[in-house]
GROMACS .gro file of C-alpha atoms in nm:
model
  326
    1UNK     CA    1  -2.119  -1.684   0.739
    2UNK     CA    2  -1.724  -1.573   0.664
    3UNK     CA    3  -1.661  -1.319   0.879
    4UNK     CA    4  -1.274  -1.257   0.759
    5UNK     CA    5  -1.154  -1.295   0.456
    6UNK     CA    6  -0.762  -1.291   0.408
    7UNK     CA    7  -0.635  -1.194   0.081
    8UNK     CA    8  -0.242  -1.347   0.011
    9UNK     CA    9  -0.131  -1.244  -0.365
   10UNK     CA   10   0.160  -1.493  -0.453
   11UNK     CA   11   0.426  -1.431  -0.727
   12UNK     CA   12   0.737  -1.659  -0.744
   13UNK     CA   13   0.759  -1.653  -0.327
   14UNK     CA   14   0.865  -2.022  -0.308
   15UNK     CA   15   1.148  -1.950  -0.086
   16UNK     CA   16   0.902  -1.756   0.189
   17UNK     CA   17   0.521  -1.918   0.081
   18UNK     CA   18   0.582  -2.200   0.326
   19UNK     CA   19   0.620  -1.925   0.624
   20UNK     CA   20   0.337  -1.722   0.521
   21UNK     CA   21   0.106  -2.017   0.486
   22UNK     CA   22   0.198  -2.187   0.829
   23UNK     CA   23   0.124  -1.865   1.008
   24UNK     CA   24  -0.236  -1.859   0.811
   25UNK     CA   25  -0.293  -2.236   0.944
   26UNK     CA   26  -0.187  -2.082   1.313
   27UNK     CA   27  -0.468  -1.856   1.208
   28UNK     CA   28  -0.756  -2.035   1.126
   29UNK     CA   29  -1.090  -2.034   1.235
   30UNK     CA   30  -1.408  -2.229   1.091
   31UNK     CA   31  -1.556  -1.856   1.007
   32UNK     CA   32  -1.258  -1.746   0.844
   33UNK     CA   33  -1.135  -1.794   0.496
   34UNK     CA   34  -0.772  -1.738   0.291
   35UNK     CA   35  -0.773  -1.655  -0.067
   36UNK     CA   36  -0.472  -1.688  -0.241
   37UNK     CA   37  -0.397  -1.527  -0.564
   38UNK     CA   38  -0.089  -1.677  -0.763
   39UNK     CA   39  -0.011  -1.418  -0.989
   40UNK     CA   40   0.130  -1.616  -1.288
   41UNK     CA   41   0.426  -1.770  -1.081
   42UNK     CA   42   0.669  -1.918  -1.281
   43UNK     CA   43   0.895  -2.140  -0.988
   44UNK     CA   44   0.760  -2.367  -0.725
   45UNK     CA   45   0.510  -2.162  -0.566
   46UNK     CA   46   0.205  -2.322  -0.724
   47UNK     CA   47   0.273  -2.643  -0.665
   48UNK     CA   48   0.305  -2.447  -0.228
   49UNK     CA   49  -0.036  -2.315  -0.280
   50UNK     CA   50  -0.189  -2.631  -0.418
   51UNK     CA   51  -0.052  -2.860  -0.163
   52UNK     CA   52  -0.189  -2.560   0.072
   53UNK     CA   53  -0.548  -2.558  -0.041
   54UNK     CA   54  -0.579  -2.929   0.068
   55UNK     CA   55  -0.426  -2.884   0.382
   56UNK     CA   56  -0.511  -2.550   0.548
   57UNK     CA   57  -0.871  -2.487   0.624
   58UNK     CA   58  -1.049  -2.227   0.427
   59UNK     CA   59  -0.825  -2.211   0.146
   60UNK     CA   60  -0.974  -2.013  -0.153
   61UNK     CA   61  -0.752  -2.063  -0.438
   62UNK     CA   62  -0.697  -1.839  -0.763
   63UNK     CA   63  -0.453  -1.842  -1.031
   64UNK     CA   64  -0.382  -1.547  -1.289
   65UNK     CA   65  -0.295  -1.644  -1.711
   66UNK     CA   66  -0.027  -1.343  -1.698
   67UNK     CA   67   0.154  -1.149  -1.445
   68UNK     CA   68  -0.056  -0.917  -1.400
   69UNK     CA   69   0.067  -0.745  -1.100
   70UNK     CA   70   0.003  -0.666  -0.688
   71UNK     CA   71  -0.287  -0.458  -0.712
   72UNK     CA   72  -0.458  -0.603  -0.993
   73UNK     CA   73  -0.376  -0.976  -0.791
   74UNK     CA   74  -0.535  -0.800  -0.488
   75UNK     CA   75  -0.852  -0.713  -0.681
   76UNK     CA   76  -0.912  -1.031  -0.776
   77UNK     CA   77  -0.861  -1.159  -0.420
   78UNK     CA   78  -1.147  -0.922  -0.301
   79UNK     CA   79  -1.350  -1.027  -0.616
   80UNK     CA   80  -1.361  -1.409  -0.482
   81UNK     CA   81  -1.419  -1.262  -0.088
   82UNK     CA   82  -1.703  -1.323   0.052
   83UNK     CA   83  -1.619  -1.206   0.461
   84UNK     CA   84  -1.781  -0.936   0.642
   85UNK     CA   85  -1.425  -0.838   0.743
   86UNK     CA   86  -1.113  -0.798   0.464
   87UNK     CA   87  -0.806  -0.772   0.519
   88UNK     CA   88  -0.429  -0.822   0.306
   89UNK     CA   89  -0.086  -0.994   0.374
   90UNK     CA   90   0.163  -1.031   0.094
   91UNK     CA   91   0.310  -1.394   0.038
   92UNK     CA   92   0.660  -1.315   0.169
   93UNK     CA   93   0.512  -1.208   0.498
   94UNK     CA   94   0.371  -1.342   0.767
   95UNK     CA   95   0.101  -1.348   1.126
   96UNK     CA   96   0.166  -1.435   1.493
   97UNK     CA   97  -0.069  -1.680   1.596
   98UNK     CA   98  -0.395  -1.565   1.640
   99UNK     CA   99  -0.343  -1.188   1.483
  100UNK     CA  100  -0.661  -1.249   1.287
  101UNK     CA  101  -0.889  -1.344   1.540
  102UNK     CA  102  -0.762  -0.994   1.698
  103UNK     CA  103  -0.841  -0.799   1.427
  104UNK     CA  104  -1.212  -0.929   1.449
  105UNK     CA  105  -1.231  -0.849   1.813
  106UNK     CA  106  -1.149  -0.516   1.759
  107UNK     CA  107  -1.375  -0.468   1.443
  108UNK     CA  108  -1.681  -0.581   1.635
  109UNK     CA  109  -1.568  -0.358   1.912
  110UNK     CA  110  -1.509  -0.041   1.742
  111UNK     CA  111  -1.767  -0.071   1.469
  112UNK     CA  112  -1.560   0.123   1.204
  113UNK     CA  113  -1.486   0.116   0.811
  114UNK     CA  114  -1.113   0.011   0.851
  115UNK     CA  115  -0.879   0.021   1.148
  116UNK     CA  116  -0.480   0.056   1.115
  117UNK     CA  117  -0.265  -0.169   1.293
  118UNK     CA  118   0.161  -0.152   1.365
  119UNK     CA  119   0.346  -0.354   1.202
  120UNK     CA  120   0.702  -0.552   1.281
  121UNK     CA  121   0.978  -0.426   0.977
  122UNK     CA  122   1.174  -0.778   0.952
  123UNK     CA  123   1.576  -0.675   0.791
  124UNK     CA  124   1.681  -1.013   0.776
  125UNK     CA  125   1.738  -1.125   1.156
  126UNK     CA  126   1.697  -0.758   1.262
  127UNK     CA  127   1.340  -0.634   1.372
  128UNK     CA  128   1.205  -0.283   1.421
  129UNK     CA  129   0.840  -0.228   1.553
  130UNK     CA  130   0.651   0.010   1.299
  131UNK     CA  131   0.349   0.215   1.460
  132UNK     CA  132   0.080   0.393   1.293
  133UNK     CA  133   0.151   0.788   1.249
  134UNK     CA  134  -0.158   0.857   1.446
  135UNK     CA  135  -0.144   0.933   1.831
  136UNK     CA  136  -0.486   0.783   1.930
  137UNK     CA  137  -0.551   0.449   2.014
  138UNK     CA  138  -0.871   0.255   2.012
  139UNK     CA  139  -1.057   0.578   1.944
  140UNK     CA  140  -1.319   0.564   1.623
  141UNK     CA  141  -1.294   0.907   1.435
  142UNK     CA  142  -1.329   1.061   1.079
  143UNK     CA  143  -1.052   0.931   0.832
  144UNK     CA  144  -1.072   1.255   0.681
  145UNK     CA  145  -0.983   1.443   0.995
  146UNK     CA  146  -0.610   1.236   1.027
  147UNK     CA  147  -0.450   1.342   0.665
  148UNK     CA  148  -0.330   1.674   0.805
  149UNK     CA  149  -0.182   1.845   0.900
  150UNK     CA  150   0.061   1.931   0.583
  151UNK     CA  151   0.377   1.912   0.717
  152UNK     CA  152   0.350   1.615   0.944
  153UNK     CA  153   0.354   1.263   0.920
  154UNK     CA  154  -0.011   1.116   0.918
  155UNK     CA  155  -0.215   0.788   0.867
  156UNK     CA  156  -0.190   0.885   0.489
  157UNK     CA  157   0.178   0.860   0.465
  158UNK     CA  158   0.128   0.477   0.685
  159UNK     CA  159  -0.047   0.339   0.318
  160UNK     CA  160   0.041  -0.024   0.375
  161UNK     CA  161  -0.262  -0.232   0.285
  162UNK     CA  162  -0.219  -0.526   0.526
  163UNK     CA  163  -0.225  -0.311   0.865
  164UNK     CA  164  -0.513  -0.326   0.894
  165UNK     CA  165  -0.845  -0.449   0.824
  166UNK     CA  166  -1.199  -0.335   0.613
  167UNK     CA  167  -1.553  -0.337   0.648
  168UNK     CA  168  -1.747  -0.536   0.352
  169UNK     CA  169  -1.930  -0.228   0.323
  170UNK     CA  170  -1.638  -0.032   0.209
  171UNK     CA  171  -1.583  -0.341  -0.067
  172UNK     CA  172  -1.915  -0.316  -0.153
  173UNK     CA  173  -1.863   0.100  -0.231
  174UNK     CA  174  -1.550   0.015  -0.441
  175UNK     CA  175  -1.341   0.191  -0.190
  176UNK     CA  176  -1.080  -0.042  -0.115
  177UNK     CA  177  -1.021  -0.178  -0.472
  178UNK     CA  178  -0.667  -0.099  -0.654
  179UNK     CA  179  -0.619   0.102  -0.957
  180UNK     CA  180  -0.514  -0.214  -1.166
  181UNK     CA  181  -0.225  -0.235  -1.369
  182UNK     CA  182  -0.014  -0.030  -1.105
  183UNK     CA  183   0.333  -0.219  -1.021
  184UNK     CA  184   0.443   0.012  -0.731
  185UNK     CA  185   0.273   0.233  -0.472
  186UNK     CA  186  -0.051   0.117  -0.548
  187UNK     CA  187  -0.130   0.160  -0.184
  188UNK     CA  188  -0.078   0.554  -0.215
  189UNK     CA  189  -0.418   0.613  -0.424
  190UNK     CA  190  -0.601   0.354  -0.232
  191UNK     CA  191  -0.492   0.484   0.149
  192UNK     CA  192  -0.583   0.854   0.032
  193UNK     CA  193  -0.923   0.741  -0.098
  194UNK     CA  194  -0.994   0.540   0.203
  195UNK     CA  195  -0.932   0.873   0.415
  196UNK     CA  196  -1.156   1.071   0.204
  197UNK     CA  197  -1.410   0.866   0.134
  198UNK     CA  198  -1.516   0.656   0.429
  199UNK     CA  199  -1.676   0.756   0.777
  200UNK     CA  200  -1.488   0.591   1.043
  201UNK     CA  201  -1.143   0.455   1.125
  202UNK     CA  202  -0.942   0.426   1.438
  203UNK     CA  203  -0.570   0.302   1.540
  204UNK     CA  204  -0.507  -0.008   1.756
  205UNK     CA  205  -0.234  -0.143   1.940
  206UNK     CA  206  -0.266  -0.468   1.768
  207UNK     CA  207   0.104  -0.614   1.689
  208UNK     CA  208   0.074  -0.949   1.457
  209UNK     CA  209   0.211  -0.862   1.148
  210UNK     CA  210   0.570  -0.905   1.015
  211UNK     CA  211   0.668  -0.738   0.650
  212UNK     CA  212   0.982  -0.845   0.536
  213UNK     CA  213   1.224  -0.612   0.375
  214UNK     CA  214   1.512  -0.723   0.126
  215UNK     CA  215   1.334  -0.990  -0.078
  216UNK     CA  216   1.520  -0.970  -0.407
  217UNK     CA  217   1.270  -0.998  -0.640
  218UNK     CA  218   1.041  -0.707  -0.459
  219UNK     CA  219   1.013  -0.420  -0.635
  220UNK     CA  220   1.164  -0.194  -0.364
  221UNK     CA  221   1.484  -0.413  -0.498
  222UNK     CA  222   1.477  -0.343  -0.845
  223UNK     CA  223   1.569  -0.065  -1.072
  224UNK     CA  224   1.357  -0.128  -1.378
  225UNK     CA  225   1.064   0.098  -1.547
  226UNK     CA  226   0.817  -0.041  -1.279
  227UNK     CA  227   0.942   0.195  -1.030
  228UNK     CA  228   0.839   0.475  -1.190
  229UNK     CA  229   0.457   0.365  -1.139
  230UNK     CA  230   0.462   0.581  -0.827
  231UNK     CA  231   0.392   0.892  -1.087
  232UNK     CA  232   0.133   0.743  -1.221
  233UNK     CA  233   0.002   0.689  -0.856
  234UNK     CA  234   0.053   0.984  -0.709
  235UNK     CA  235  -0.089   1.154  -1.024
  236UNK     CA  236  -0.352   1.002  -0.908
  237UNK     CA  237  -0.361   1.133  -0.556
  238UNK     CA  238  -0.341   1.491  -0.702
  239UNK     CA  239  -0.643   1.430  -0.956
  240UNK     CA  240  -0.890   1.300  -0.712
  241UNK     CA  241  -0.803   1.540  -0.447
  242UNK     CA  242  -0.851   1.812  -0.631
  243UNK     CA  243  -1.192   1.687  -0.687
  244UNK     CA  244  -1.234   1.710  -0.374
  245UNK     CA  245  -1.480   1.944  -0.133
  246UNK     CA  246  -1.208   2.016   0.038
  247UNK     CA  247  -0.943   2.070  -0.199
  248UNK     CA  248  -0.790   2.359  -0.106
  249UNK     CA  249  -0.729   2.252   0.249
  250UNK     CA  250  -0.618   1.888   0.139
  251UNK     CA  251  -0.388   1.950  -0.162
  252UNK     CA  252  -0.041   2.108   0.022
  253UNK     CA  253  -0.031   1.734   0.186
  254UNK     CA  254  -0.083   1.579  -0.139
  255UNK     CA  255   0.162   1.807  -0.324
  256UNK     CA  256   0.414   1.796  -0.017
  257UNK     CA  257   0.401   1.409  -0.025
  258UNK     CA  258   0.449   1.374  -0.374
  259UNK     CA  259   0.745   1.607  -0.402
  260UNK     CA  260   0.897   1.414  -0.098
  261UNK     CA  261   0.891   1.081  -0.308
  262UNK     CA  262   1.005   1.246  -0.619
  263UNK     CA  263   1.326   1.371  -0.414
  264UNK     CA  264   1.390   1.042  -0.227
  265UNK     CA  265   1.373   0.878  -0.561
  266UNK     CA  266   1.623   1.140  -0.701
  267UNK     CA  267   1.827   1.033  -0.437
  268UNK     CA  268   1.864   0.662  -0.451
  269UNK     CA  269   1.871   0.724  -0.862
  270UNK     CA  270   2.238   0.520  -0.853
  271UNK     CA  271   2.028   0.196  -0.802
  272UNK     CA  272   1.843   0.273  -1.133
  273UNK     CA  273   1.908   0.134  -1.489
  274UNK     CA  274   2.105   0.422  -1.683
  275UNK     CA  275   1.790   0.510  -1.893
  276UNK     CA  276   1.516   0.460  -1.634
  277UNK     CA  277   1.721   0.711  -1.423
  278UNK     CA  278   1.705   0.974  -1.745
  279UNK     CA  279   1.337   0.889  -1.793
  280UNK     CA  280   1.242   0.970  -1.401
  281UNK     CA  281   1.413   1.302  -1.442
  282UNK     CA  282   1.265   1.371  -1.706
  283UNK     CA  283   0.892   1.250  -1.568
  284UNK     CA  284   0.970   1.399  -1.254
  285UNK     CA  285   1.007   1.752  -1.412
  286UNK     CA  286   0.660   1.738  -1.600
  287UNK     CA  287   0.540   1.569  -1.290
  288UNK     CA  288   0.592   1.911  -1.097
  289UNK     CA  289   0.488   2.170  -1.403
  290UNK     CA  290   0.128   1.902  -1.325
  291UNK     CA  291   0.115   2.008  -0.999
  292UNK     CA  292  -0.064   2.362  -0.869
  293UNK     CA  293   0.210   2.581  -0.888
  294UNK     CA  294   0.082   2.846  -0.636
  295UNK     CA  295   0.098   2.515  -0.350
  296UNK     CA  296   0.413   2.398  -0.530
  297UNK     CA  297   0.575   2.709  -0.457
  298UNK     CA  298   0.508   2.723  -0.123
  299UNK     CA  299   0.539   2.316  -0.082
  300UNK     CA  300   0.933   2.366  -0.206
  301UNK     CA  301   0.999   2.662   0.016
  302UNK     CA  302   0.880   2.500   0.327
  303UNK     CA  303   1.132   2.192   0.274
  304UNK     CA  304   1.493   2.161   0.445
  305UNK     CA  305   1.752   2.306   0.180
  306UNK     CA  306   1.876   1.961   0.027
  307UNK     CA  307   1.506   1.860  -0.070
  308UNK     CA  308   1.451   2.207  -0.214
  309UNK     CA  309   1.759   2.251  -0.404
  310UNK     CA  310   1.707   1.899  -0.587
  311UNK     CA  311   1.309   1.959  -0.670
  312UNK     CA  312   1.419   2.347  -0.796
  313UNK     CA  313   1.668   2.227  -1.018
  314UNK     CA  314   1.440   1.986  -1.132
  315UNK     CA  315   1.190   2.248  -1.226
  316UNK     CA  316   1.439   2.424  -1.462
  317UNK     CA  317   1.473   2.104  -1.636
  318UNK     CA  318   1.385   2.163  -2.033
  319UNK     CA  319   1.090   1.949  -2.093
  320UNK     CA  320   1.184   1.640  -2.315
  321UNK     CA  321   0.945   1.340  -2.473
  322UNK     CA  322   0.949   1.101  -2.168
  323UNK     CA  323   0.734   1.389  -1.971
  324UNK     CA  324   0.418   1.209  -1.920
  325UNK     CA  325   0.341   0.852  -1.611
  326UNK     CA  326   0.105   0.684  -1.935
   0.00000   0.00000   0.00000
């Protein structure tokens, strides 16, 4: 029997692939398995994962026609899984020694749907230890029970999909699949739906994983149209949660987080392409008329005077033809 599956999308990493696949080897175990997803790469990294499949144990390999993107590489990584446990890495990251192993000992300890782990932020020789925005440790409780409150940072607003690790029963309910096609925070939909939907999650101390930041072809680097997936995600977030038994409780963290990520990205907006910065005004503006205005009100109110101002003049923005995430 697997018991963990690993799932590593790949897309034109060959500079970093070689680090990310010797930590999996310092990983592996006879019960574990790594599926790799190349996601249409177009420089060396398939010949990497090729060589890799003969030479690290375990190695499930997959290879997409087209670039089709993280989350849609990610569900095809879970659709060739086969481990009782599942859990991410992206393929310009990478795992101490035996991090995997430690995930497994704490899944068969705590018994939960997922658990959230801390990460290590890597800024090219400088580190910075990331923990999960939720004050427990090692203590199985209701997912549902850590999005609020509101106006605080929470394990929804921690979304990243490799801190962790999942339950094959959570697979098996569709709950940890990505809304495919989505080319940035795809995570946001997913982490929210994991909180309302499944039973039990906890936080551990575990410390194995290192993300690293800068990569120029990531899309936190670029200033193309992909960016402006995040609407369409967080769209998302404030459709199903509205659906939601508990809407009226849960949607002033949903609205509050989206309006913070609308005014961060009207902040950095000198990055941007001259007309992708027009067309997130302009998408940011009908994002907010979307939004429960009674909730909105009180959302913009609550915020410190620099966020408010830039998300009320946004409101009075005339609505143009670039108003809709589709």
């Amino acid at each position: 029997m697997v018991k963990l599956s690993v799932i590593v999308p790949f897309f034109n990493v060959q500079t970093y692939a070689p680090d990310t696949l010797r930590s999996l080897r310092a990983n592996a175990r006879e019960d574990f398995e790594f599926v790799l997803v190349d996601d249409c790469s177009t420089d060396g990294t398939a010949d990497i994962l090729r060589r890799a499949r003969d030479e690290i144990p375990g190695v499930v390999l997959r290879r997409h026609e087209r670039n089709e993107g993280l989350a849609t590489a990610r569900n095809t990584g879970l659709d060739a899984s086969r481990g009782q446990y599942v859990t991410f890495l992206d393929g310009d990251d990478w795992l101490a020694p035996g991090h995997c192993s430690g995930l497994v000992a704490a899944m068969d300890r705590l018994n939960c749907d997922f658990l959230r782990t801390d990460h290590v932020r890597c800024d090219g020789k400088s580190r910075s230890l990331r923990r999960v925005p939720h004050g427990l440790r090692d203590v199985p409780m209701s997912p549902r029970e850590a999005i609020l409150p509101a106006g605080r940072t929470t394990s929804v607003d921690y979304p990243y999909a490799w801190a962790g690790v999942y339950h094959r029963r959570l697979v098996d309910r569709g709950l940890i699949h990505f809304t495919a096609g989505l080319r940035t925070a795809e995570d946001r939909p997913w982490i929210w739906r994991l909180h309302r939907e499944a039973e039990s999650f906890a936080a551990v101390g575990l410390l194995g994983i290192f993300y690293r930041r800068g990569v120029a072809n990531s899309l936190t680097q670029t200033g193309d149209m992909r960016q402006l997936d995040f609407i369409r995600a967080f769209d998302q977030v404030i459709e199903e949660t509205a659906q939601d038994r508990e809407a009226e409780t849960l949607l002033p963290k949903a609205v509050r987080t989206y309006c913070a990520i609308i005014s961060h990205h009207l902040s950095t907006m000198s990055r941007l392409e001259p007309g992708v910065a027009r067309t997130l005004r302009s998408m940011s503006a009908a994002a907010l008329r979307r939004m429960p205005q009674d909730i909105l009100e009180e959302t913009i109110d609550s915020m410190g005077i620099d966020r408010a101002s830039r998300l009320r003049r946004l409101r009075r923005r005339p609505t143009t033809g670039a108003g809709t995430a589709a």
